[in-house]
CSV table of C-alpha atoms in Angstrom, one decimal:
chain,number,residue,atom,x,y,z
A,136,MET,CA,81.8,65.8,41.5
A,137,THR,CA,83.1,64.6,44.8
A,138,GLU,CA,81.6,61.1,45.9
A,139,LEU,CA,79.6,61.4,49.0
A,140,ALA,CA,78.4,58.6,51.2
A,141,ALA,CA,74.5,58.3,51.3
A,142,THR,CA,74.7,60.4,54.6
A,143,GLY,CA,76.5,63.2,52.5
A,144,ASP,CA,79.9,62.4,54.3
A,145,ARG,CA,82.8,63.3,51.7
A,146,PHE,CA,85.0,60.8,53.7
A,147,LEU,CA,82.6,57.8,52.9
A,148,ARG,CA,82.3,56.8,56.7
A,149,SER,CA,79.6,54.4,57.4
A,150,GLY,CA,80.4,54.3,61.2
A,151,LEU,CA,82.2,51.0,61.2
A,152,PRO,CA,86.0,52.4,61.0
A,153,GLN,CA,87.7,49.1,61.5
A,154,SER,CA,85.6,47.3,59.0
A,155,GLU,CA,86.0,50.2,56.5
A,156,THR,CA,89.8,50.1,56.9
A,157,LEU,CA,90.0,46.3,56.3
A,158,LEU,CA,87.9,46.5,53.4
A,159,LEU,CA,90.0,49.3,51.9
A,160,LEU,CA,93.2,47.3,52.5
A,161,ALA,CA,91.4,44.3,50.7
A,162,VAL,CA,90.7,46.7,47.8
A,163,GLN,CA,94.5,47.5,47.8
A,164,MET,CA,95.5,43.9,47.8
A,165,HIS,CA,93.0,43.2,44.8
A,166,ALA,CA,94.6,46.0,42.8
A,167,TYR,CA,98.0,44.6,43.5
A,168,GLU,CA,96.8,41.0,42.4
A,169,THR,CA,95.2,42.6,39.4
A,170,ALA,CA,98.4,44.3,38.3
A,171,LEU,CA,100.6,41.2,38.9
A,172,PRO,CA,100.4,40.0,35.2
A,173,HIS,CA,101.8,43.4,34.1
A,174,LEU,CA,104.4,43.6,36.8
A,175,HIS,CA,105.5,40.0,35.8
A,176,ARG,CA,106.0,41.3,32.2
A,177,GLY,CA,108.3,44.1,33.5
A,178,HIS,CA,105.7,46.8,33.0
A,179,ASP,CA,105.2,49.8,35.3
A,180,VAL,CA,101.9,50.1,36.9
A,181,LEU,CA,100.4,53.4,38.3
A,182,GLU,CA,97.9,53.3,41.0
A,183,GLY,CA,95.6,56.4,41.9
A,184,ARG,CA,95.1,56.3,45.6
A,185,SER,CA,97.4,53.7,47.0
A,186,VAL,CA,98.3,52.0,50.5
A,187,HIS,CA,99.6,55.4,51.8
A,188,ALA,CA,96.4,57.3,51.0
A,189,VAL,CA,94.2,54.4,52.8
A,190,ALA,CA,96.5,54.5,55.8
A,191,VAL,CA,96.6,58.4,56.1
A,192,TYR,CA,92.8,59.0,55.6
A,193,GLN,CA,91.8,55.8,57.9
A,194,ALA,CA,94.3,57.2,60.6
A,195,VAL,CA,93.0,60.7,60.4
A,196,LEU,CA,89.3,59.5,60.8
A,197,ARG,CA,90.4,57.3,63.8
A,198,HIS,CA,92.4,59.8,65.5
A,199,PRO,CA,91.2,63.4,64.4
A,200,ASP,CA,92.4,65.1,67.7
A,201,ASP,CA,95.8,63.6,68.0
A,202,PRO,CA,98.3,64.1,65.2
A,203,ASN,CA,101.0,61.9,66.9
A,204,LEU,CA,98.5,59.0,67.4
A,205,ALA,CA,97.0,59.5,64.0
A,206,LEU,CA,100.7,59.3,62.5
A,207,THR,CA,101.5,56.0,64.7
A,208,HIS,CA,98.3,54.6,63.3
A,209,ALA,CA,99.1,55.4,59.7
A,210,ARG,CA,102.3,53.8,60.1
A,211,MET,CA,100.8,50.7,61.6
A,212,LEU,CA,98.3,50.4,58.6
A,213,ILE,CA,101.0,50.7,56.1
A,214,GLU,CA,102.8,48.0,57.8
A,215,LEU,CA,99.8,45.7,57.9
A,216,ALA,CA,99.3,46.5,54.1
A,217,ALA,CA,102.9,45.7,53.4
A,218,ALA,CA,102.4,42.1,55.2
A,219,TRP,CA,99.5,41.4,52.2
A,220,ARG,CA,101.3,43.1,49.3
A,221,PRO,CA,104.4,45.0,48.5
A,222,LEU,CA,104.3,48.8,49.0
A,223,PRO,CA,104.6,50.9,45.9
A,224,ASP,CA,108.2,51.3,44.7
A,225,ARG,CA,107.4,55.1,44.3
A,226,VAL,CA,104.9,57.5,45.8
A,227,LEU,CA,104.1,60.8,44.0
A,228,LEU,CA,102.9,63.2,46.6
A,229,ILE,CA,101.4,66.2,45.0
A,230,THR,CA,101.1,69.0,47.7
A,231,ASP,CA,99.2,72.2,47.6
A,232,ASP,CA,98.1,75.0,49.9
A,233,VAL,CA,95.3,73.1,51.6
A,234,PRO,CA,92.8,76.2,51.8
A,235,ALA,CA,93.4,76.7,48.0
A,236,ALA,CA,92.7,73.2,47.2
A,237,LEU,CA,89.6,73.0,49.4
A,238,ALA,CA,88.3,76.2,47.8
A,239,ARG,CA,88.7,74.6,44.3
A,240,ALA,CA,86.9,71.5,45.4
A,241,GLU,CA,84.1,73.7,46.8
A,242,ALA,CA,83.7,75.7,43.6
A,243,ARG,CA,83.7,72.2,41.6
A,244,ASP,CA,81.1,70.8,44.1
A,245,GLY,CA,79.1,73.9,45.0
A,246,ARG,CA,79.2,72.6,48.6
A,247,PRO,CA,81.4,74.2,51.4
A,248,HIS,CA,83.3,72.1,53.7
A,249,ASN,CA,82.4,72.2,57.3
A,250,TYR,CA,84.8,72.7,60.1
A,251,GLU,CA,85.5,69.0,60.8
A,252,GLU,CA,86.2,68.4,57.1
A,253,LEU,CA,88.7,71.3,57.0
A,254,ARG,CA,90.5,69.8,60.2
A,255,LEU,CA,90.6,66.2,58.7
A,256,HIS,CA,92.2,67.6,55.5
A,257,HIS,CA,94.8,69.6,57.3
A,258,LEU,CA,95.6,66.6,59.5
A,259,ALA,CA,95.9,64.4,56.3
A,260,ASP,CA,98.2,67.0,54.8
A,261,HIS,CA,100.4,66.9,57.9
A,262,LEU,CA,100.5,63.0,58.0
A,263,PHE,CA,101.5,62.9,54.4
A,264,THR,CA,104.2,65.5,55.0
A,265,CYS,CA,105.4,63.3,57.8
A,266,LEU,CA,105.4,60.2,55.9
A,267,ALA,CA,107.3,61.7,53.0
A,268,ALA,CA,110.0,63.1,55.2
A,269,GLU,CA,110.5,59.6,56.8
A,270,ASP,CA,110.8,57.8,53.4
A,271,GLN,CA,112.6,60.0,51.0
A,272,VAL,CA,113.6,57.4,48.8
A,273,ARG,CA,110.0,56.2,48.1
A,274,PHE,CA,108.3,59.6,48.0
A,275,HIS,CA,108.7,62.3,45.4
A,276,ILE,CA,107.0,65.5,46.4
A,277,LEU,CA,105.7,67.7,43.5
A,278,ASP,CA,104.4,71.2,44.9
A,279,ARG,CA,101.5,72.4,42.9
A,280,ARG,CA,102.1,75.8,44.2
A,281,THR,CA,105.6,76.3,42.8
A,282,THR,CA,105.5,73.8,39.7
A,283,PRO,CA,104.0,75.1,36.7
A,284,PRO,CA,101.7,72.3,34.7
A,285,GLY,CA,104.1,71.7,32.0
A,286,ARG,CA,107.0,71.4,34.2
A,287,ALA,CA,104.9,69.1,36.5
A,288,LEU,CA,104.2,66.8,33.5
A,289,ASP,CA,107.8,66.6,32.6
A,290,GLU,CA,109.0,66.0,36.3
A,291,VAL,CA,106.3,63.3,36.7
A,292,THR,CA,107.2,61.5,33.4
A,293,ARG,CA,110.9,61.7,34.4
A,294,TRP,CA,110.3,60.2,37.7
A,295,CYS,CA,108.0,57.6,36.6
A,296,GLY,CA,109.9,56.6,33.6
């Protein structure tokens, strides 16, 4: 089930966006520091939602009506995070048809998305697509619409390995 803030907000907003952003970036720093022993031994470390996800979603929440300003803000947050910890060497971006992905989430949760949530998810998709286009060396895109599950697993294993 999708995590919800006490208010029922899928985006876990408390009303203090600058504090939330800094706390989420601090969590990213902690994750990196926790992984350091493994990195020093030469191991690969996989993260779930990393710096780019924090940057995109916080930018979307700060600038929901201005895609250009949201993208600029996401870039700034990525730069800020990079001052505290290295960015991931690789970012696997799994893309999908946004309405289809949201329909799956709604079926799982039994709760429809409201108009604002739909807009935010579409804007996040746009920002991720822009960031991936700007950094094609770091980003690898796996399109869920055109990649069968078995091939997706092989592609992720090859790309990460």
